[in-house]
Amino acid sequence: MLQSSLHQIWNQIKFLPWHQSLCYAIEVSIPLIAGFACGQMRYGVVAFIGSMYVGLVANVDGSFRDRFTAAIAGSILITGCAELGGLFANIPILLNLGILILGVAAGWLHTSHLAIEVMCRFAVVGFLFGASQLAAFGTNLIDLDEKAAIAFLAGGIWTILVIALDNALCRKPLVVESNLYTGWIRIRSRQTAGFRFGLSYGIVAVIAFAGSGIIGLPRPFWVAATTLMVMKPDSRLTVRRTLQRLLGTLIGVLVVERIIQFVQNPWLLITFCTITALFVPIGLAKNYTLCSAAITVLIMLVMDLLTLIHGADPLLLQIRFYATAVGCVLAVIGTAIAYPDLWWRN
């Protein structure tokens, strides 16, 4: 009985997407290592964020050509939107209009293709990131200047190189069940989430970002990014995803609290980041709670690295959880208003 249970557990562990996890860990850890080794940790963090975003875009099932194309398009789109957000940072009307337009487009394209969906979601997040600069993550140590934009794009390019190298060393059979061309056909035939979800998606993002700033909530970027990640054109999926996001964020905050309490060595923190990155693709494939916990640990450890010489900021852990909770509530309310019939039906 025990042997059978252990064998079953081993089979489950064995068939987890370890290959994707290893590639993702390499993608996000090298920018941090390079940044710290060169004494440019600030730009290493920006490159890390670029590689993290583009890596999630490319982390889909599909042929090498589709993953490579998605990574290139995602890298250019997200970097461009981040740069655009930086230009509009001090013009509130244009900033909120940009969030709305990009949010509506991303919501409308939802369900067309996973890579396209993730790419468009992160394009809005990139725009918000550019508007907030690294103040979004709790520090004003860096401005979004030309070097930062180059570092952000370099992170995406590094991800593309890892994908190419992985394909050269570990060739796999082509996966044809889901490809970008099919996604394009779905978009042309309007088989997407539609304008109603797109409009609600964009409006909720604007309310989350602008509203948080108006009432003085810390880190409006985190609030808006949460709504962009958890909102779905289905009430049940949205509620489930918000609960998983909240639980995962809480677990991640508690884990980071213990780590930074005992570890302040930069190399050890980078090692923890590398180990944590392994669980992001696994969480995406198997359990969104695990994914949320891993991303929270990853982001907060990187922020601790960035603020280490200034004594770090433990209060950011509490802010991370509260901002996530507010974003989740806004996402649920937005879905309920946009799709009241789904609530009654469910």
Short mmCIF file of C-alpha atoms in Angstrom, two decimals:
data_model
loop_
_atom_site.label_atom_id
_atom_site.label_comp_id
_atom_site.label_asym_id
_atom_site.label_seq_id
_atom_site.Cartn_x
_atom_site.Cartn_y
_atom_site.Cartn_z
CA MET A 1 0.00 0.00 0.00
CA LEU A 2 2.75 2.44 1.05
CA GLN A 3 4.94 1.38 -1.86
CA SER A 4 2.07 1.92 -4.30
CA SER A 5 1.40 5.40 -2.89
CA LEU A 6 5.07 6.35 -3.08
CA HIS A 7 5.24 5.09 -6.66
CA GLN A 8 2.20 7.19 -7.58
CA ILE A 9 3.72 10.29 -5.97
CA TRP A 10 6.99 9.66 -7.79
CA ASN A 11 5.20 9.41 -11.13
CA GLN A 12 3.42 12.70 -10.47
CA ILE A 13 6.69 14.42 -9.60
CA LYS A 14 8.53 12.85 -12.53
CA PHE A 15 6.07 14.15 -15.12
CA LEU A 16 6.08 17.75 -13.90
CA PRO A 17 7.46 20.26 -16.47
CA TRP A 18 10.98 20.18 -15.05
CA HIS A 19 12.58 21.02 -18.38
CA GLN A 20 10.60 24.24 -18.73
CA SER A 21 11.33 25.01 -15.09
CA LEU A 22 15.07 24.66 -15.58
CA CYS A 23 15.02 26.91 -18.64
CA TYR A 24 12.96 29.52 -16.80
CA ALA A 25 15.35 29.46 -13.81
CA ILE A 26 18.28 30.07 -16.17
CA GLU A 27 16.40 32.87 -17.93
CA VAL A 28 15.65 34.88 -14.78
CA SER A 29 18.73 34.14 -12.67
CA ILE A 30 21.50 35.08 -15.12
CA PRO A 31 20.47 38.80 -15.30
CA LEU A 32 20.61 38.97 -11.50
CA ILE A 33 24.01 37.27 -11.39
CA ALA A 34 25.37 39.53 -14.14
CA GLY A 35 23.98 42.66 -12.53
CA PHE A 36 25.46 41.89 -9.13
CA ALA A 37 28.81 40.72 -10.52
CA CYS A 38 29.16 43.94 -12.55
CA GLY A 39 28.09 46.20 -9.68
CA GLN A 40 24.92 47.21 -11.56
CA MET A 41 22.28 45.47 -9.49
CA ARG A 42 19.65 48.04 -10.41
CA TYR A 43 19.90 47.28 -14.12
CA GLY A 44 20.22 43.58 -13.36
CA VAL A 45 16.82 43.76 -11.67
CA VAL A 46 15.29 45.53 -14.68
CA ALA A 47 16.73 42.86 -17.01
CA PHE A 48 15.40 40.20 -14.64
CA ILE A 49 11.89 41.67 -14.92
CA GLY A 50 12.17 41.74 -18.71
CA SER A 51 13.28 38.10 -18.82
CA MET A 52 10.57 37.09 -16.34
CA TYR A 53 7.79 38.67 -18.43
CA VAL A 54 9.02 37.35 -21.78
CA GLY A 55 9.76 33.95 -20.25
CA LEU A 56 6.14 33.60 -19.19
CA VAL A 57 5.01 34.54 -22.69
CA ALA A 58 7.24 31.85 -24.21
CA ASN A 59 6.37 29.27 -21.55
CA VAL A 60 3.52 27.72 -23.55
CA ASP A 61 3.11 24.40 -25.31
CA GLY A 62 3.92 24.71 -28.96
CA SER A 63 6.56 24.36 -31.64
CA PHE A 64 9.92 26.06 -31.38
CA ARG A 65 8.91 28.49 -34.12
CA ASP A 66 5.78 29.57 -32.24
CA ARG A 67 7.59 29.92 -28.90
CA PHE A 68 10.44 31.80 -30.56
CA THR A 69 8.05 34.12 -32.41
CA ALA A 70 6.01 34.75 -29.25
CA ALA A 71 9.17 35.56 -27.30
CA ILE A 72 10.40 38.06 -29.91
CA ALA A 73 6.99 39.72 -30.29
CA GLY A 74 6.47 39.76 -26.54
CA SER A 75 9.91 41.24 -25.89
CA ILE A 76 9.35 44.09 -28.34
CA LEU A 77 5.74 44.73 -27.31
CA ILE A 78 6.33 44.70 -23.54
CA THR A 79 9.48 46.85 -23.79
CA GLY A 80 7.70 49.32 -26.07
CA CYS A 81 4.73 49.58 -23.71
CA ALA A 82 7.07 50.07 -20.73
CA GLU A 83 8.84 52.89 -22.56
CA LEU A 84 5.48 54.42 -23.51
CA GLY A 85 4.32 54.23 -19.90
CA GLY A 86 7.48 56.07 -18.85
CA LEU A 87 6.70 58.87 -21.33
CA PHE A 88 3.16 59.26 -19.95
CA ALA A 89 4.16 58.92 -16.28
CA ASN A 90 3.60 62.60 -15.49
CA ILE A 91 0.50 63.06 -17.65
CA PRO A 92 -2.38 61.40 -15.71
CA ILE A 93 -4.98 61.77 -18.47
CA LEU A 94 -2.81 60.10 -21.11
CA LEU A 95 -1.60 57.51 -18.60
CA ASN A 96 -5.11 56.40 -17.66
CA LEU A 97 -6.21 56.51 -21.30
CA GLY A 98 -3.27 54.29 -22.21
CA ILE A 99 -4.18 51.78 -19.49
CA LEU A 100 -7.77 51.74 -20.70
CA ILE A 101 -6.92 51.25 -24.39
CA LEU A 102 -4.32 48.56 -23.74
CA GLY A 103 -6.60 46.88 -21.19
CA VAL A 104 -9.55 46.78 -23.58
CA ALA A 105 -7.34 45.32 -26.33
CA ALA A 106 -5.85 42.69 -23.99
CA GLY A 107 -9.28 41.72 -22.64
CA TRP A 108 -10.80 41.53 -26.10
CA LEU A 109 -8.01 39.19 -27.29
CA HIS A 110 -8.44 36.91 -24.29
CA THR A 111 -9.03 33.20 -25.18
CA SER A 112 -7.64 33.63 -28.72
CA HIS A 113 -4.34 31.89 -27.88
CA LEU A 114 -2.50 31.45 -24.59
CA ALA A 115 0.74 33.08 -25.77
CA ILE A 116 -1.16 36.04 -27.27
CA GLU A 117 -3.24 36.38 -24.10
CA VAL A 118 -0.20 36.38 -21.79
CA MET A 119 1.70 38.72 -24.11
CA CYS A 120 -1.13 41.28 -24.11
CA ARG A 121 -1.65 41.05 -20.35
CA PHE A 122 2.05 41.71 -19.76
CA ALA A 123 1.98 44.56 -22.29
CA VAL A 124 -0.44 46.37 -19.95
CA VAL A 125 1.66 45.39 -16.94
CA GLY A 126 4.75 46.67 -18.78
CA PHE A 127 2.99 49.98 -19.43
CA LEU A 128 2.17 50.27 -15.73
CA PHE A 129 5.73 49.30 -14.83
CA GLY A 130 7.09 52.06 -17.06
CA ALA A 131 4.68 54.58 -15.56
CA SER A 132 5.62 53.59 -12.02
CA GLN A 133 9.26 52.81 -12.69
CA LEU A 134 10.81 50.77 -9.88
CA ALA A 135 8.79 52.80 -7.37
CA ALA A 136 6.14 50.22 -8.23
CA PHE A 137 8.15 47.68 -6.30
CA GLY A 138 8.96 49.88 -3.35
CA THR A 139 12.12 51.73 -4.25
CA ASN A 140 13.09 54.90 -6.06
CA LEU A 141 16.67 53.75 -6.62
CA ILE A 142 16.43 53.86 -10.40
CA ASP A 143 14.83 55.98 -13.10
CA LEU A 144 13.45 54.52 -16.30
CA ASP A 145 16.17 56.04 -18.47
CA GLU A 146 17.59 54.74 -21.74
CA LYS A 147 19.90 52.31 -19.94
CA ALA A 148 16.96 50.81 -18.06
CA ALA A 149 14.99 50.38 -21.28
CA ILE A 150 17.98 48.65 -22.87
CA ALA A 151 18.38 46.42 -19.79
CA PHE A 152 14.68 45.53 -19.92
CA LEU A 153 14.94 44.59 -23.60
CA ALA A 154 18.20 42.72 -22.94
CA GLY A 155 16.36 40.51 -20.44
CA GLY A 156 13.86 39.59 -23.13
CA ILE A 157 16.62 38.95 -25.68
CA TRP A 158 18.40 36.69 -23.19
CA THR A 159 15.19 34.66 -22.86
CA ILE A 160 15.03 34.33 -26.64
CA LEU A 161 18.62 33.07 -26.74
CA VAL A 162 17.87 30.47 -24.05
CA ILE A 163 14.89 29.23 -26.07
CA ALA A 164 17.04 28.96 -29.21
CA LEU A 165 19.84 27.17 -27.35
CA ASP A 166 17.36 24.80 -25.71
CA ASN A 167 15.92 23.92 -29.11
CA ALA A 168 19.40 23.29 -30.55
CA LEU A 169 20.44 21.01 -27.68
CA CYS A 170 17.13 19.28 -26.93
CA ARG A 171 15.11 18.99 -30.09
CA LYS A 172 11.52 17.91 -29.47
CA PRO A 173 8.65 16.82 -31.71
CA LEU A 174 6.59 19.71 -33.02
CA VAL A 175 3.41 20.43 -31.10
CA VAL A 176 0.66 21.37 -33.54
CA GLU A 177 -2.43 21.27 -31.32
CA SER A 178 -2.14 24.96 -30.47
CA ASN A 179 -0.23 27.39 -32.65
CA LEU A 180 -0.10 31.12 -33.20
CA TYR A 181 -1.72 30.86 -36.62
CA THR A 182 -4.75 29.21 -35.04
CA GLY A 183 -4.86 32.12 -32.61
CA TRP A 184 -4.76 34.57 -35.51
CA ILE A 185 -7.64 32.72 -37.18
CA ARG A 186 -9.65 32.94 -33.96
CA ILE A 187 -8.99 36.67 -33.75
CA ARG A 188 -10.05 37.23 -37.37
CA SER A 189 -13.24 35.25 -36.82
CA ARG A 190 -13.83 37.12 -33.52
CA GLN A 191 -13.65 33.99 -31.38
CA THR A 192 -12.34 35.93 -28.42
CA ALA A 193 -13.63 37.08 -25.04
CA GLY A 194 -15.21 40.05 -26.79
CA PHE A 195 -15.66 43.75 -26.19
CA ARG A 196 -17.69 43.44 -22.99
CA PHE A 197 -14.90 41.67 -21.14
CA GLY A 198 -12.29 43.91 -22.75
CA LEU A 199 -14.08 47.05 -21.57
CA SER A 200 -14.54 45.75 -18.03
CA TYR A 201 -10.93 44.53 -17.97
CA GLY A 202 -9.61 47.95 -18.97
CA ILE A 203 -11.91 49.91 -16.65
CA VAL A 204 -11.03 47.78 -13.61
CA ALA A 205 -7.31 48.25 -14.33
CA VAL A 206 -7.75 52.04 -14.52
CA ILE A 207 -9.78 52.09 -11.30
CA ALA A 208 -7.21 49.89 -9.55
CA PHE A 209 -4.25 52.04 -10.58
CA ALA A 210 -5.72 55.55 -10.50
CA GLY A 211 -8.08 54.88 -7.59
CA SER A 212 -5.29 53.46 -5.42
CA GLY A 213 -3.24 56.57 -6.03
CA ILE A 214 -6.14 58.91 -5.27
CA ILE A 215 -7.02 57.33 -1.92
CA GLY A 216 -3.37 56.88 -0.98
CA LEU A 217 -3.02 53.11 -1.15
CA PRO A 218 0.65 52.11 -1.35
CA ARG A 219 1.96 50.50 -4.51
CA PRO A 220 -0.91 51.11 -6.98
CA PHE A 221 1.08 49.07 -9.52
CA TRP A 222 0.64 45.91 -7.44
CA VAL A 223 -3.11 46.49 -7.12
CA ALA A 224 -3.57 46.98 -10.87
CA ALA A 225 -1.24 44.12 -11.81
CA THR A 226 -3.29 41.78 -9.63
CA THR A 227 -6.51 42.64 -11.45
CA LEU A 228 -4.77 42.10 -14.80
CA MET A 229 -3.55 38.65 -13.75
CA VAL A 230 -6.69 37.23 -12.12
CA MET A 231 -9.63 38.63 -14.11
CA LYS A 232 -11.36 36.11 -16.36
CA PRO A 233 -14.56 36.30 -18.44
CA ASP A 234 -16.18 33.86 -16.05
CA SER A 235 -17.26 34.53 -12.46
CA ARG A 236 -16.35 31.10 -11.13
CA LEU A 237 -12.87 31.15 -12.69
CA THR A 238 -12.27 34.70 -11.42
CA VAL A 239 -13.26 33.85 -7.84
CA ARG A 240 -11.17 30.68 -7.85
CA ARG A 241 -8.16 32.47 -9.31
CA THR A 242 -8.45 35.35 -6.81
CA LEU A 243 -8.60 32.95 -3.87
CA GLN A 244 -5.58 31.06 -5.21
CA ARG A 245 -3.73 34.35 -5.75
CA LEU A 246 -4.47 35.51 -2.20
CA LEU A 247 -3.41 32.22 -0.62
CA GLY A 248 -0.30 32.00 -2.75
CA THR A 249 0.68 35.60 -1.96
CA LEU A 250 0.20 34.98 1.77
CA ILE A 251 2.36 31.86 1.63
CA GLY A 252 5.00 33.69 -0.39
CA VAL A 253 5.10 36.63 2.03
CA LEU A 254 5.52 34.30 5.02
CA VAL A 255 8.32 32.40 3.28
CA VAL A 256 10.18 35.59 2.35
CA GLU A 257 9.79 36.93 5.88
CA ARG A 258 11.64 33.88 7.21
CA ILE A 259 14.32 34.02 4.51
CA ILE A 260 15.27 37.70 4.90
CA GLN A 261 15.23 37.32 8.67
CA PHE A 262 18.26 35.03 8.49
CA VAL A 263 19.81 35.63 5.06
CA GLN A 264 21.35 38.91 3.93
CA ASN A 265 24.12 37.57 1.70
CA PRO A 266 23.42 38.66 -1.92
CA TRP A 267 24.70 35.41 -3.44
CA LEU A 268 22.49 33.33 -1.15
CA LEU A 269 19.48 35.50 -2.03
CA ILE A 270 20.19 35.01 -5.74
CA THR A 271 20.42 31.26 -5.09
CA PHE A 272 17.02 31.33 -3.41
CA CYS A 273 15.66 33.28 -6.41
CA THR A 274 16.99 30.61 -8.79
CA ILE A 275 15.44 27.79 -6.77
CA THR A 276 12.12 29.64 -6.51
CA ALA A 277 12.02 30.27 -10.27
CA LEU A 278 11.87 26.50 -10.83
CA PHE A 279 8.38 26.41 -9.32
CA VAL A 280 6.81 29.14 -11.50
CA PRO A 281 6.26 26.97 -14.63
CA ILE A 282 5.20 24.04 -12.42
CA GLY A 283 2.66 26.26 -10.70
CA LEU A 284 1.35 27.56 -14.02
CA ALA A 285 0.88 24.01 -15.24
CA LYS A 286 -0.51 22.42 -12.06
CA ASN A 287 -1.60 24.91 -9.41
CA TYR A 288 -1.96 28.69 -9.58
CA THR A 289 -1.54 28.97 -5.79
CA LEU A 290 1.97 27.56 -6.10
CA CYS A 291 2.67 29.89 -9.01
CA SER A 292 1.49 32.94 -7.03
CA ALA A 293 3.58 31.92 -4.02
CA ALA A 294 6.69 31.40 -6.18
CA ILE A 295 6.28 34.73 -8.01
CA THR A 296 5.76 36.55 -4.69
CA VAL A 297 8.92 35.02 -3.23
CA LEU A 298 10.84 35.82 -6.42
CA ILE A 299 9.75 39.46 -6.61
CA MET A 300 10.17 40.20 -2.91
CA LEU A 301 13.62 38.60 -2.74
CA VAL A 302 14.71 40.65 -5.75
CA MET A 303 13.40 43.82 -4.08
CA ASP A 304 15.33 42.86 -0.95
CA LEU A 305 18.44 42.51 -3.10
CA LEU A 306 17.87 45.95 -4.58
CA THR A 307 17.39 47.65 -1.20
CA LEU A 308 19.95 45.58 0.72
CA ILE A 309 22.51 48.37 1.01
CA HIS A 310 19.77 50.62 2.42
CA GLY A 311 18.69 48.15 5.10
CA ALA A 312 15.81 46.67 3.02
CA ASP A 313 12.16 47.35 3.84
CA PRO A 314 10.24 44.56 5.67
CA LEU A 315 6.99 46.58 5.50
CA LEU A 316 6.86 45.84 1.76
CA LEU A 317 5.79 42.29 2.61
CA GLN A 318 2.62 43.51 4.30
CA ILE A 319 1.98 45.98 1.50
CA ARG A 320 2.34 43.20 -1.08
CA PHE A 321 -0.41 41.16 0.56
CA TYR A 322 -2.77 44.09 1.14
CA ALA A 323 -2.32 45.35 -2.44
CA THR A 324 -3.01 41.85 -3.77
CA ALA A 325 -6.15 41.58 -1.63
CA VAL A 326 -7.50 44.92 -2.92
CA GLY A 327 -6.74 43.92 -6.51
CA CYS A 328 -8.53 40.59 -6.07
CA VAL A 329 -11.63 42.27 -4.64
CA LEU A 330 -11.73 44.74 -7.55
CA ALA A 331 -11.37 41.89 -10.07
CA VAL A 332 -14.29 39.98 -8.53
CA ILE A 333 -16.48 43.10 -8.43
CA GLY A 334 -15.59 43.97 -12.02
CA THR A 335 -16.48 40.47 -13.24
CA ALA A 336 -19.74 40.51 -11.26
CA ILE A 337 -20.79 43.80 -12.84
CA ALA A 338 -19.76 42.76 -16.36
CA TYR A 339 -21.34 39.29 -16.13
CA PRO A 340 -24.20 39.38 -13.60
CA ASP A 341 -25.95 36.51 -15.42
CA LEU A 342 -23.01 34.20 -14.67
CA TRP A 343 -23.29 34.84 -10.95
CA TRP A 344 -26.97 33.90 -10.91
CA ARG A 345 -26.35 30.84 -13.07
CA ASN A 346 -23.46 29.61 -10.91
#
